[in-house]
Protein backbone atom coordinates (compact mmCIF):
# COMPACT_ATOMS: atom_id res chain seq x y z
CA UNK A 1 0.00 0.00 0.00
CA UNK A 2 1.49 3.35 -0.97
CA UNK A 3 0.17 6.34 0.85
CA UNK A 4 0.48 9.86 -0.53
CA UNK A 5 2.74 11.98 1.64
CA UNK A 6 1.14 14.81 3.56
CA UNK A 7 2.77 18.07 4.63
CA UNK A 8 0.93 20.78 6.54
CA UNK A 9 2.21 24.13 7.81
CA UNK A 10 0.75 25.11 11.18
CA UNK A 11 1.34 28.85 11.42
CA UNK A 12 -0.15 29.06 14.92
CA UNK A 13 -0.78 32.68 16.04
CA UNK A 14 1.68 34.14 13.55
CA UNK A 15 1.30 36.29 10.41
CA UNK A 16 -1.28 39.04 10.02
CA UNK A 17 -3.04 39.48 6.68
CA UNK A 18 -0.19 41.45 5.08
CA UNK A 19 2.42 38.95 6.28
CA UNK A 20 0.24 36.10 5.00
CA UNK A 21 0.33 37.63 1.53
CA UNK A 22 4.14 37.88 1.64
CA UNK A 23 4.64 34.32 2.89
CA UNK A 24 2.21 32.69 0.47
CA UNK A 25 3.66 34.70 -2.37
CA UNK A 26 7.11 33.34 -1.52
CA UNK A 27 5.84 29.78 -1.22
CA UNK A 28 3.95 29.92 -4.52
CA UNK A 29 6.91 31.44 -6.36
CA UNK A 30 9.26 28.81 -4.95
CA UNK A 31 6.98 25.90 -5.77
CA UNK A 32 7.91 25.59 -9.43
CA UNK A 33 8.16 21.82 -9.35
CA UNK A 34 5.67 20.54 -6.81
CA UNK A 35 6.78 17.41 -4.95
CA UNK A 36 5.34 14.20 -6.36
CA UNK A 37 2.59 12.24 -4.63
CA UNK A 38 2.39 14.75 -1.81
CA UNK A 39 -0.56 16.71 -0.44
CA UNK A 40 0.41 20.21 0.69
CA UNK A 41 -1.66 22.22 3.17
CA UNK A 42 -1.19 25.53 4.96
CA UNK A 43 -3.09 26.48 8.10
CA UNK A 44 -2.95 30.27 8.65
CA UNK A 45 -4.80 32.00 11.50
CA UNK A 46 -8.56 32.62 11.00
CA UNK A 47 -8.31 36.29 9.94
CA UNK A 48 -5.99 35.35 7.06
CA UNK A 49 -8.04 32.49 5.64
CA UNK A 50 -10.05 34.56 3.19
CA UNK A 51 -6.97 36.19 1.67
CA UNK A 52 -5.11 32.88 1.66
CA UNK A 53 -7.95 31.26 -0.24
CA UNK A 54 -7.73 33.88 -2.99
CA UNK A 55 -3.97 33.59 -3.24
CA UNK A 56 -3.98 29.79 -3.33
CA UNK A 57 -6.74 29.50 -5.95
CA UNK A 58 -5.53 27.32 -8.80
CA UNK A 59 -2.43 26.10 -6.91
CA UNK A 60 -1.88 22.63 -5.49
CA UNK A 61 -1.75 23.97 -1.93
CA UNK A 62 -4.88 23.34 0.13
CA UNK A 63 -6.22 25.39 3.00
CA UNK A 64 -6.72 24.33 6.60
CA UNK A 65 -7.77 25.98 9.88
CA UNK A 66 -6.16 25.50 13.28
CA UNK A 67 -9.27 24.89 15.36
CA UNK A 68 -13.04 24.63 15.10
CA UNK A 69 -16.11 24.62 17.35
CA UNK A 70 -17.92 21.41 18.15
CA UNK A 71 -21.21 23.32 17.71
CA UNK A 72 -23.06 24.21 14.51
CA UNK A 73 -24.03 27.82 15.31
CA UNK A 74 -25.52 30.00 18.02
CA UNK A 75 -24.48 31.81 21.18
CA UNK A 76 -20.83 30.71 21.40
CA UNK A 77 -18.88 33.97 21.51
CA UNK A 78 -15.50 33.77 19.85
CA UNK A 79 -16.06 30.40 18.19
CA UNK A 80 -15.89 29.38 14.52
CA UNK A 81 -18.05 26.66 13.00
CA UNK A 82 -17.25 23.99 10.45
CA UNK A 83 -19.67 25.62 8.02
CA UNK A 84 -17.84 28.94 8.32
CA UNK A 85 -14.53 27.23 7.60
CA UNK A 86 -15.98 25.47 4.57
CA UNK A 87 -17.31 28.81 3.29
CA UNK A 88 -13.73 30.13 3.44
CA UNK A 89 -12.44 27.29 1.32
CA UNK A 90 -10.94 25.20 4.11
CA UNK A 91 -10.67 21.49 3.45
CA UNK A 92 -8.72 20.59 6.60
CA UNK A 93 -8.76 21.49 10.27
CA UNK A 94 -6.14 20.79 12.94
CA UNK A 95 -7.82 19.38 16.05
CA UNK A 96 -6.45 18.50 19.46
CA UNK A 97 -3.12 20.27 19.08
CA UNK A 98 -1.16 20.06 22.34
CA UNK A 99 -1.24 23.85 22.65
CA UNK A 100 -5.07 23.68 22.62
CA UNK A 101 -4.89 20.95 25.24
CA UNK A 102 -2.40 22.85 27.40
CA UNK A 103 -3.58 26.48 27.20
CA UNK A 104 -7.28 26.01 26.44
CA UNK A 105 -7.91 22.84 28.44
CA UNK A 106 -9.16 20.74 25.55
CA UNK A 107 -9.74 17.13 26.54
CA UNK A 108 -9.90 13.97 24.45
CA UNK A 109 -13.70 13.94 24.76
CA UNK A 110 -14.03 17.54 23.54
CA UNK A 111 -11.62 16.83 20.70
CA UNK A 112 -13.70 13.75 19.85
CA UNK A 113 -16.82 15.94 19.49
CA UNK A 114 -14.90 18.29 17.20
CA UNK A 115 -13.55 15.41 15.10
CA UNK A 116 -17.06 14.00 14.67
CA UNK A 117 -18.39 17.45 13.67
CA UNK A 118 -15.57 18.06 11.21
CA UNK A 119 -16.08 14.71 9.47
CA UNK A 120 -19.86 15.11 9.37
CA UNK A 121 -19.38 18.52 7.77
CA UNK A 122 -16.90 17.37 5.14
CA UNK A 123 -13.71 18.75 6.67
CA UNK A 124 -10.70 16.47 7.04
CA UNK A 125 -9.39 16.58 10.60
CA UNK A 126 -5.66 16.53 11.28
CA UNK A 127 -5.87 14.97 14.73
CA UNK A 128 -2.92 15.54 17.09
CA UNK A 129 -1.70 13.22 19.82
CA UNK A 130 1.56 13.11 21.74
CA UNK A 131 3.13 12.49 25.13
CA UNK A 132 4.78 15.00 27.48
CA UNK A 133 8.42 14.73 28.58
CA UNK A 134 7.28 13.47 31.98
CA UNK A 135 5.26 10.72 30.36
CA UNK A 136 8.14 9.70 28.09
CA UNK A 137 10.67 9.66 30.90
CA UNK A 138 8.26 7.75 33.12
CA UNK A 139 7.82 5.03 30.46
CA UNK A 140 4.20 5.99 29.88
CA UNK A 141 4.38 7.00 26.19
CA UNK A 142 2.55 3.97 24.79
CA UNK A 143 -0.22 4.16 27.40
CA UNK A 144 -0.72 7.88 26.80
CA UNK A 145 -0.89 7.47 23.02
CA UNK A 146 -3.33 4.58 23.35
CA UNK A 147 -5.69 6.52 25.59
CA UNK A 148 -5.53 9.60 23.35
CA UNK A 149 -6.20 7.62 20.17
CA UNK A 150 -9.07 5.77 21.81
CA UNK A 151 -10.50 8.99 23.22
CA UNK A 152 -10.35 11.14 20.11
CA UNK A 153 -11.57 8.41 17.72
CA UNK A 154 -14.33 7.04 19.97
CA UNK A 155 -17.45 5.99 18.08
CA UNK A 156 -16.06 6.83 14.64
CA UNK A 157 -16.91 4.54 11.73
CA UNK A 158 -14.20 2.87 9.68
CA UNK A 159 -15.02 5.20 6.77
CA UNK A 160 -14.53 8.26 8.98
CA UNK A 161 -11.20 7.04 10.29
CA UNK A 162 -10.17 6.28 6.72
CA UNK A 163 -10.45 9.97 5.79
CA UNK A 164 -8.68 11.41 8.85
CA UNK A 165 -5.01 12.36 9.17
CA UNK A 166 -3.25 11.64 12.48
CA UNK A 167 -0.34 13.78 13.67
CA UNK A 168 2.06 12.37 16.26
CA UNK A 169 3.57 15.35 18.01
CA UNK A 170 5.60 14.62 21.15
CA UNK A 171 4.93 17.67 23.34
CA UNK A 172 8.59 17.87 24.38
CA UNK A 173 9.63 18.27 20.73
CA UNK A 174 7.24 21.11 19.80
CA UNK A 175 9.02 24.42 19.36
CA UNK A 176 11.97 23.22 21.46
CA UNK A 177 14.49 22.34 18.76
CA UNK A 178 14.49 18.76 20.12
CA UNK A 179 13.27 16.26 17.57
CA UNK A 180 12.29 12.66 18.21
CA UNK A 181 14.85 10.30 16.73
CA UNK A 182 13.73 8.40 13.65
CA UNK A 183 13.40 5.23 15.77
CA UNK A 184 11.43 6.94 18.54
CA UNK A 185 9.02 8.45 16.02
CA UNK A 186 8.69 5.26 13.95
CA UNK A 187 7.91 3.24 17.08
CA UNK A 188 4.98 5.49 18.02
CA UNK A 189 3.72 5.74 14.42
CA UNK A 190 3.73 1.97 14.23
CA UNK A 191 1.85 1.78 17.52
CA UNK A 192 -0.77 4.23 16.22
CA UNK A 193 -1.21 2.18 13.05
CA UNK A 194 -1.73 -0.97 15.13
CA UNK A 195 -4.32 0.83 17.26
CA UNK A 196 -6.13 1.93 14.09
CA UNK A 197 -6.09 -1.65 12.86
CA UNK A 198 -7.72 -2.80 16.10
CA UNK A 199 -10.52 -0.26 15.63
CA UNK A 200 -10.96 -0.74 11.86
CA UNK A 201 -9.20 -3.19 9.56
CA UNK A 202 -5.73 -3.79 8.28
CA UNK A 203 -6.61 -2.17 4.96
CA UNK A 204 -7.92 1.03 6.56
CA UNK A 205 -5.05 1.22 9.05
CA UNK A 206 -2.60 0.92 6.16
CA UNK A 207 -4.33 3.73 4.26
CA UNK A 208 -4.39 6.41 6.98
CA UNK A 209 -1.69 9.06 6.84
CA UNK A 210 0.21 9.40 10.13
CA UNK A 211 2.45 12.47 10.12
CA UNK A 212 5.15 13.61 12.54
CA UNK A 213 5.40 17.04 14.15
CA UNK A 214 7.91 18.59 16.54
CA UNK A 215 10.85 20.77 15.49
CA UNK A 216 10.88 19.47 11.93
CA UNK A 217 13.38 21.33 9.77
CA UNK A 218 14.98 20.86 6.34
CA UNK A 219 17.84 18.86 7.93
CA UNK A 220 15.91 16.30 9.96
CA UNK A 221 12.86 15.93 7.70
CA UNK A 222 14.34 13.62 5.01
CA UNK A 223 15.39 10.92 7.50
CA UNK A 224 12.08 11.02 9.36
CA UNK A 225 10.07 10.92 6.12
CA UNK A 226 11.96 7.80 5.04
CA UNK A 227 10.60 5.76 7.96
CA UNK A 228 8.02 3.14 7.08
CA UNK A 229 5.07 4.55 9.04
CA UNK A 230 5.87 8.28 8.79
CA UNK A 231 3.85 9.83 6.00
CA UNK A 232 4.88 13.45 6.24
CA UNK A 233 4.88 16.27 8.74
CA UNK A 234 3.02 18.98 10.63
CA UNK A 235 5.40 21.90 10.63
CA UNK A 236 5.28 24.86 12.99
CA UNK A 237 8.30 27.19 13.15
CA UNK A 238 9.86 26.07 9.86
CA UNK A 239 6.60 26.75 7.99
CA UNK A 240 6.84 30.48 8.71
CA UNK A 241 9.51 31.01 6.08
CA UNK A 242 8.99 30.08 2.46
CA UNK A 243 12.48 28.66 2.01
CA UNK A 244 12.45 26.22 4.92
CA UNK A 245 8.85 25.16 4.28
CA UNK A 246 9.60 24.47 0.63
CA UNK A 247 12.76 22.51 1.46
CA UNK A 248 10.76 20.27 3.79
CA UNK A 249 8.06 19.85 1.12
CA UNK A 250 10.74 18.74 -1.33
CA UNK A 251 12.11 16.10 1.00
CA UNK A 252 9.19 13.68 0.76
CA UNK A 253 10.53 11.91 -2.36
P1 LIG B 1 7.24 23.11 15.60
O1 LIG B 1 5.65 22.97 15.80
O2 LIG B 1 7.56 22.60 14.23
O3 LIG B 1 7.50 24.60 15.75
O4 LIG B 1 7.89 22.31 16.67
C1 LIG B 1 4.96 21.85 15.32
C2 LIG B 1 3.52 21.93 15.73
O5 LIG B 1 3.25 22.36 16.86
O6 LIG B 1 2.60 21.57 14.97
Coordinates of C-alpha atoms and ligand atoms in Angstrom, one line a residue:
X1 CA 0.0 0.0 0.0
X2 CA 1.5 3.3 -1.0
X3 CA 0.2 6.3 0.9
X4 CA 0.5 9.9 -0.5
X5 CA 2.7 12.0 1.6
X6 CA 1.1 14.8 3.6
X7 CA 2.8 18.1 4.6
X8 CA 0.9 20.8 6.5
X9 CA 2.2 24.1 7.8
X10 CA 0.7 25.1 11.2
X11 CA 1.3 28.8 11.4
X12 CA -0.1 29.1 14.9
X13 CA -0.8 32.7 16.0
X14 CA 1.7 34.1 13.5
X15 CA 1.3 36.3 10.4
X16 CA -1.3 39.0 10.0
X17 CA -3.0 39.5 6.7
X18 CA -0.2 41.4 5.1
X19 CA 2.4 39.0 6.3
X20 CA 0.2 36.1 5.0
X21 CA 0.3 37.6 1.5
X22 CA 4.1 37.9 1.6
X23 CA 4.6 34.3 2.9
X24 CA 2.2 32.7 0.5
X25 CA 3.7 34.7 -2.4
X26 CA 7.1 33.3 -1.5
X27 CA 5.8 29.8 -1.2
X28 CA 4.0 29.9 -4.5
X29 CA 6.9 31.4 -6.4
X30 CA 9.3 28.8 -5.0
X31 CA 7.0 25.9 -5.8
X32 CA 7.9 25.6 -9.4
X33 CA 8.2 21.8 -9.3
X34 CA 5.7 20.5 -6.8
X35 CA 6.8 17.4 -4.9
X36 CA 5.3 14.2 -6.4
X37 CA 2.6 12.2 -4.6
X38 CA 2.4 14.7 -1.8
X39 CA -0.6 16.7 -0.4
X40 CA 0.4 20.2 0.7
X41 CA -1.7 22.2 3.2
X42 CA -1.2 25.5 5.0
X43 CA -3.1 26.5 8.1
X44 CA -2.9 30.3 8.7
X45 CA -4.8 32.0 11.5
X46 CA -8.6 32.6 11.0
X47 CA -8.3 36.3 9.9
X48 CA -6.0 35.3 7.1
X49 CA -8.0 32.5 5.6
X50 CA -10.0 34.6 3.2
X51 CA -7.0 36.2 1.7
X52 CA -5.1 32.9 1.7
X53 CA -8.0 31.3 -0.2
X54 CA -7.7 33.9 -3.0
X55 CA -4.0 33.6 -3.2
X56 CA -4.0 29.8 -3.3
X57 CA -6.7 29.5 -6.0
X58 CA -5.5 27.3 -8.8
X59 CA -2.4 26.1 -6.9
X60 CA -1.9 22.6 -5.5
X61 CA -1.8 24.0 -1.9
X62 CA -4.9 23.3 0.1
X63 CA -6.2 25.4 3.0
X64 CA -6.7 24.3 6.6
X65 CA -7.8 26.0 9.9
X66 CA -6.2 25.5 13.3
X67 CA -9.3 24.9 15.4
X68 CA -13.0 24.6 15.1
X69 CA -16.1 24.6 17.3
X70 CA -17.9 21.4 18.1
X71 CA -21.2 23.3 17.7
X72 CA -23.1 24.2 14.5
X73 CA -24.0 27.8 15.3
X74 CA -25.5 30.0 18.0
X75 CA -24.5 31.8 21.2
X76 CA -20.8 30.7 21.4
X77 CA -18.9 34.0 21.5
X78 CA -15.5 33.8 19.8
X79 CA -16.1 30.4 18.2
X80 CA -15.9 29.4 14.5
X81 CA -18.1 26.7 13.0
X82 CA -17.2 24.0 10.4
X83 CA -19.7 25.6 8.0
X84 CA -17.8 28.9 8.3
X85 CA -14.5 27.2 7.6
X86 CA -16.0 25.5 4.6
X87 CA -17.3 28.8 3.3
X88 CA -13.7 30.1 3.4
X89 CA -12.4 27.3 1.3
X90 CA -10.9 25.2 4.1
X91 CA -10.7 21.5 3.5
X92 CA -8.7 20.6 6.6
X93 CA -8.8 21.5 10.3
X94 CA -6.1 20.8 12.9
X95 CA -7.8 19.4 16.0
X96 CA -6.4 18.5 19.5
X97 CA -3.1 20.3 19.1
X98 CA -1.2 20.1 22.3
X99 CA -1.2 23.9 22.7
X100 CA -5.1 23.7 22.6
X101 CA -4.9 20.9 25.2
X102 CA -2.4 22.8 27.4
X103 CA -3.6 26.5 27.2
X104 CA -7.3 26.0 26.4
X105 CA -7.9 22.8 28.4
X106 CA -9.2 20.7 25.6
X107 CA -9.7 17.1 26.5
X108 CA -9.9 14.0 24.5
X109 CA -13.7 13.9 24.8
X110 CA -14.0 17.5 23.5
X111 CA -11.6 16.8 20.7
X112 CA -13.7 13.7 19.8
X113 CA -16.8 15.9 19.5
X114 CA -14.9 18.3 17.2
X115 CA -13.5 15.4 15.1
X116 CA -17.1 14.0 14.7
X117 CA -18.4 17.4 13.7
X118 CA -15.6 18.1 11.2
X119 CA -16.1 14.7 9.5
X120 CA -19.9 15.1 9.4
X121 CA -19.4 18.5 7.8
X122 CA -16.9 17.4 5.1
X123 CA -13.7 18.8 6.7
X124 CA -10.7 16.5 7.0
X125 CA -9.4 16.6 10.6
X126 CA -5.7 16.5 11.3
X127 CA -5.9 15.0 14.7
X128 CA -2.9 15.5 17.1
X129 CA -1.7 13.2 19.8
X130 CA 1.6 13.1 21.7
X131 CA 3.1 12.5 25.1
X132 CA 4.8 15.0 27.5
X133 CA 8.4 14.7 28.6
X134 CA 7.3 13.5 32.0
X135 CA 5.3 10.7 30.4
X136 CA 8.1 9.7 28.1
X137 CA 10.7 9.7 30.9
X138 CA 8.3 7.7 33.1
X139 CA 7.8 5.0 30.5
X140 CA 4.2 6.0 29.9
X141 CA 4.4 7.0 26.2
X142 CA 2.6 4.0 24.8
X143 CA -0.2 4.2 27.4
X144 CA -0.7 7.9 26.8
X145 CA -0.9 7.5 23.0
X146 CA -3.3 4.6 23.4
X147 CA -5.7 6.5 25.6
X148 CA -5.5 9.6 23.4
X149 CA -6.2 7.6 20.2
X150 CA -9.1 5.8 21.8
X151 CA -10.5 9.0 23.2
X152 CA -10.3 11.1 20.1
X153 CA -11.6 8.4 17.7
X154 CA -14.3 7.0 20.0
X155 CA -17.5 6.0 18.1
X156 CA -16.1 6.8 14.6
X157 CA -16.9 4.5 11.7
X158 CA -14.2 2.9 9.7
X159 CA -15.0 5.2 6.8
X160 CA -14.5 8.3 9.0
X161 CA -11.2 7.0 10.3
X162 CA -10.2 6.3 6.7
X163 CA -10.4 10.0 5.8
X164 CA -8.7 11.4 8.8
X165 CA -5.0 12.4 9.2
X166 CA -3.2 11.6 12.5
X167 CA -0.3 13.8 13.7
X168 CA 2.1 12.4 16.3
X169 CA 3.6 15.4 18.0
X170 CA 5.6 14.6 21.1
X171 CA 4.9 17.7 23.3
X172 CA 8.6 17.9 24.4
X173 CA 9.6 18.3 20.7
X174 CA 7.2 21.1 19.8
X175 CA 9.0 24.4 19.4
X176 CA 12.0 23.2 21.5
X177 CA 14.5 22.3 18.8
X178 CA 14.5 18.8 20.1
X179 CA 13.3 16.3 17.6
X180 CA 12.3 12.7 18.2
X181 CA 14.9 10.3 16.7
X182 CA 13.7 8.4 13.7
X183 CA 13.4 5.2 15.8
X184 CA 11.4 6.9 18.5
X185 CA 9.0 8.4 16.0
X186 CA 8.7 5.3 13.9
X187 CA 7.9 3.2 17.1
X188 CA 5.0 5.5 18.0
X189 CA 3.7 5.7 14.4
X190 CA 3.7 2.0 14.2
X191 CA 1.8 1.8 17.5
X192 CA -0.8 4.2 16.2
X193 CA -1.2 2.2 13.0
X194 CA -1.7 -1.0 15.1
X195 CA -4.3 0.8 17.3
X196 CA -6.1 1.9 14.1
X197 CA -6.1 -1.6 12.9
X198 CA -7.7 -2.8 16.1
X199 CA -10.5 -0.3 15.6
X200 CA -11.0 -0.7 11.9
X201 CA -9.2 -3.2 9.6
X202 CA -5.7 -3.8 8.3
X203 CA -6.6 -2.2 5.0
X204 CA -7.9 1.0 6.6
X205 CA -5.1 1.2 9.1
X206 CA -2.6 0.9 6.2
X207 CA -4.3 3.7 4.3
X208 CA -4.4 6.4 7.0
X209 CA -1.7 9.1 6.8
X210 CA 0.2 9.4 10.1
X211 CA 2.4 12.5 10.1
X212 CA 5.2 13.6 12.5
X213 CA 5.4 17.0 14.2
X214 CA 7.9 18.6 16.5
X215 CA 10.9 20.8 15.5
X216 CA 10.9 19.5 11.9
X217 CA 13.4 21.3 9.8
X218 CA 15.0 20.9 6.3
X219 CA 17.8 18.9 7.9
X220 CA 15.9 16.3 10.0
X221 CA 12.9 15.9 7.7
X222 CA 14.3 13.6 5.0
X223 CA 15.4 10.9 7.5
X224 CA 12.1 11.0 9.4
X225 CA 10.1 10.9 6.1
X226 CA 12.0 7.8 5.0
X227 CA 10.6 5.8 8.0
X228 CA 8.0 3.1 7.1
X229 CA 5.1 4.6 9.0
X230 CA 5.9 8.3 8.8
X231 CA 3.8 9.8 6.0
X232 CA 4.9 13.5 6.2
X233 CA 4.9 16.3 8.7
X234 CA 3.0 19.0 10.6
X235 CA 5.4 21.9 10.6
X236 CA 5.3 24.9 13.0
X237 CA 8.3 27.2 13.1
X238 CA 9.9 26.1 9.9
X239 CA 6.6 26.7 8.0
X240 CA 6.8 30.5 8.7
X241 CA 9.5 31.0 6.1
X242 CA 9.0 30.1 2.5
X243 CA 12.5 28.7 2.0
X244 CA 12.5 26.2 4.9
X245 CA 8.8 25.2 4.3
X246 CA 9.6 24.5 0.6
X247 CA 12.8 22.5 1.5
X248 CA 10.8 20.3 3.8
X249 CA 8.1 19.9 1.1
X250 CA 10.7 18.7 -1.3
X251 CA 12.1 16.1 1.0
X252 CA 9.2 13.7 0.8
X253 CA 10.5 11.9 -2.4
Ligands
LIG1 P1 7.2 23.1 15.6 O1 5.7 23.0 15.8 O2 7.6 22.6 14.2 O3 7.5 24.6 15.7 O4 7.9 22.3 16.7 C1 5.0 21.8 15.3 C2 3.5 21.9 15.7 O5 3.2 22.4 16.9 O6 2.6 21.6 15.0

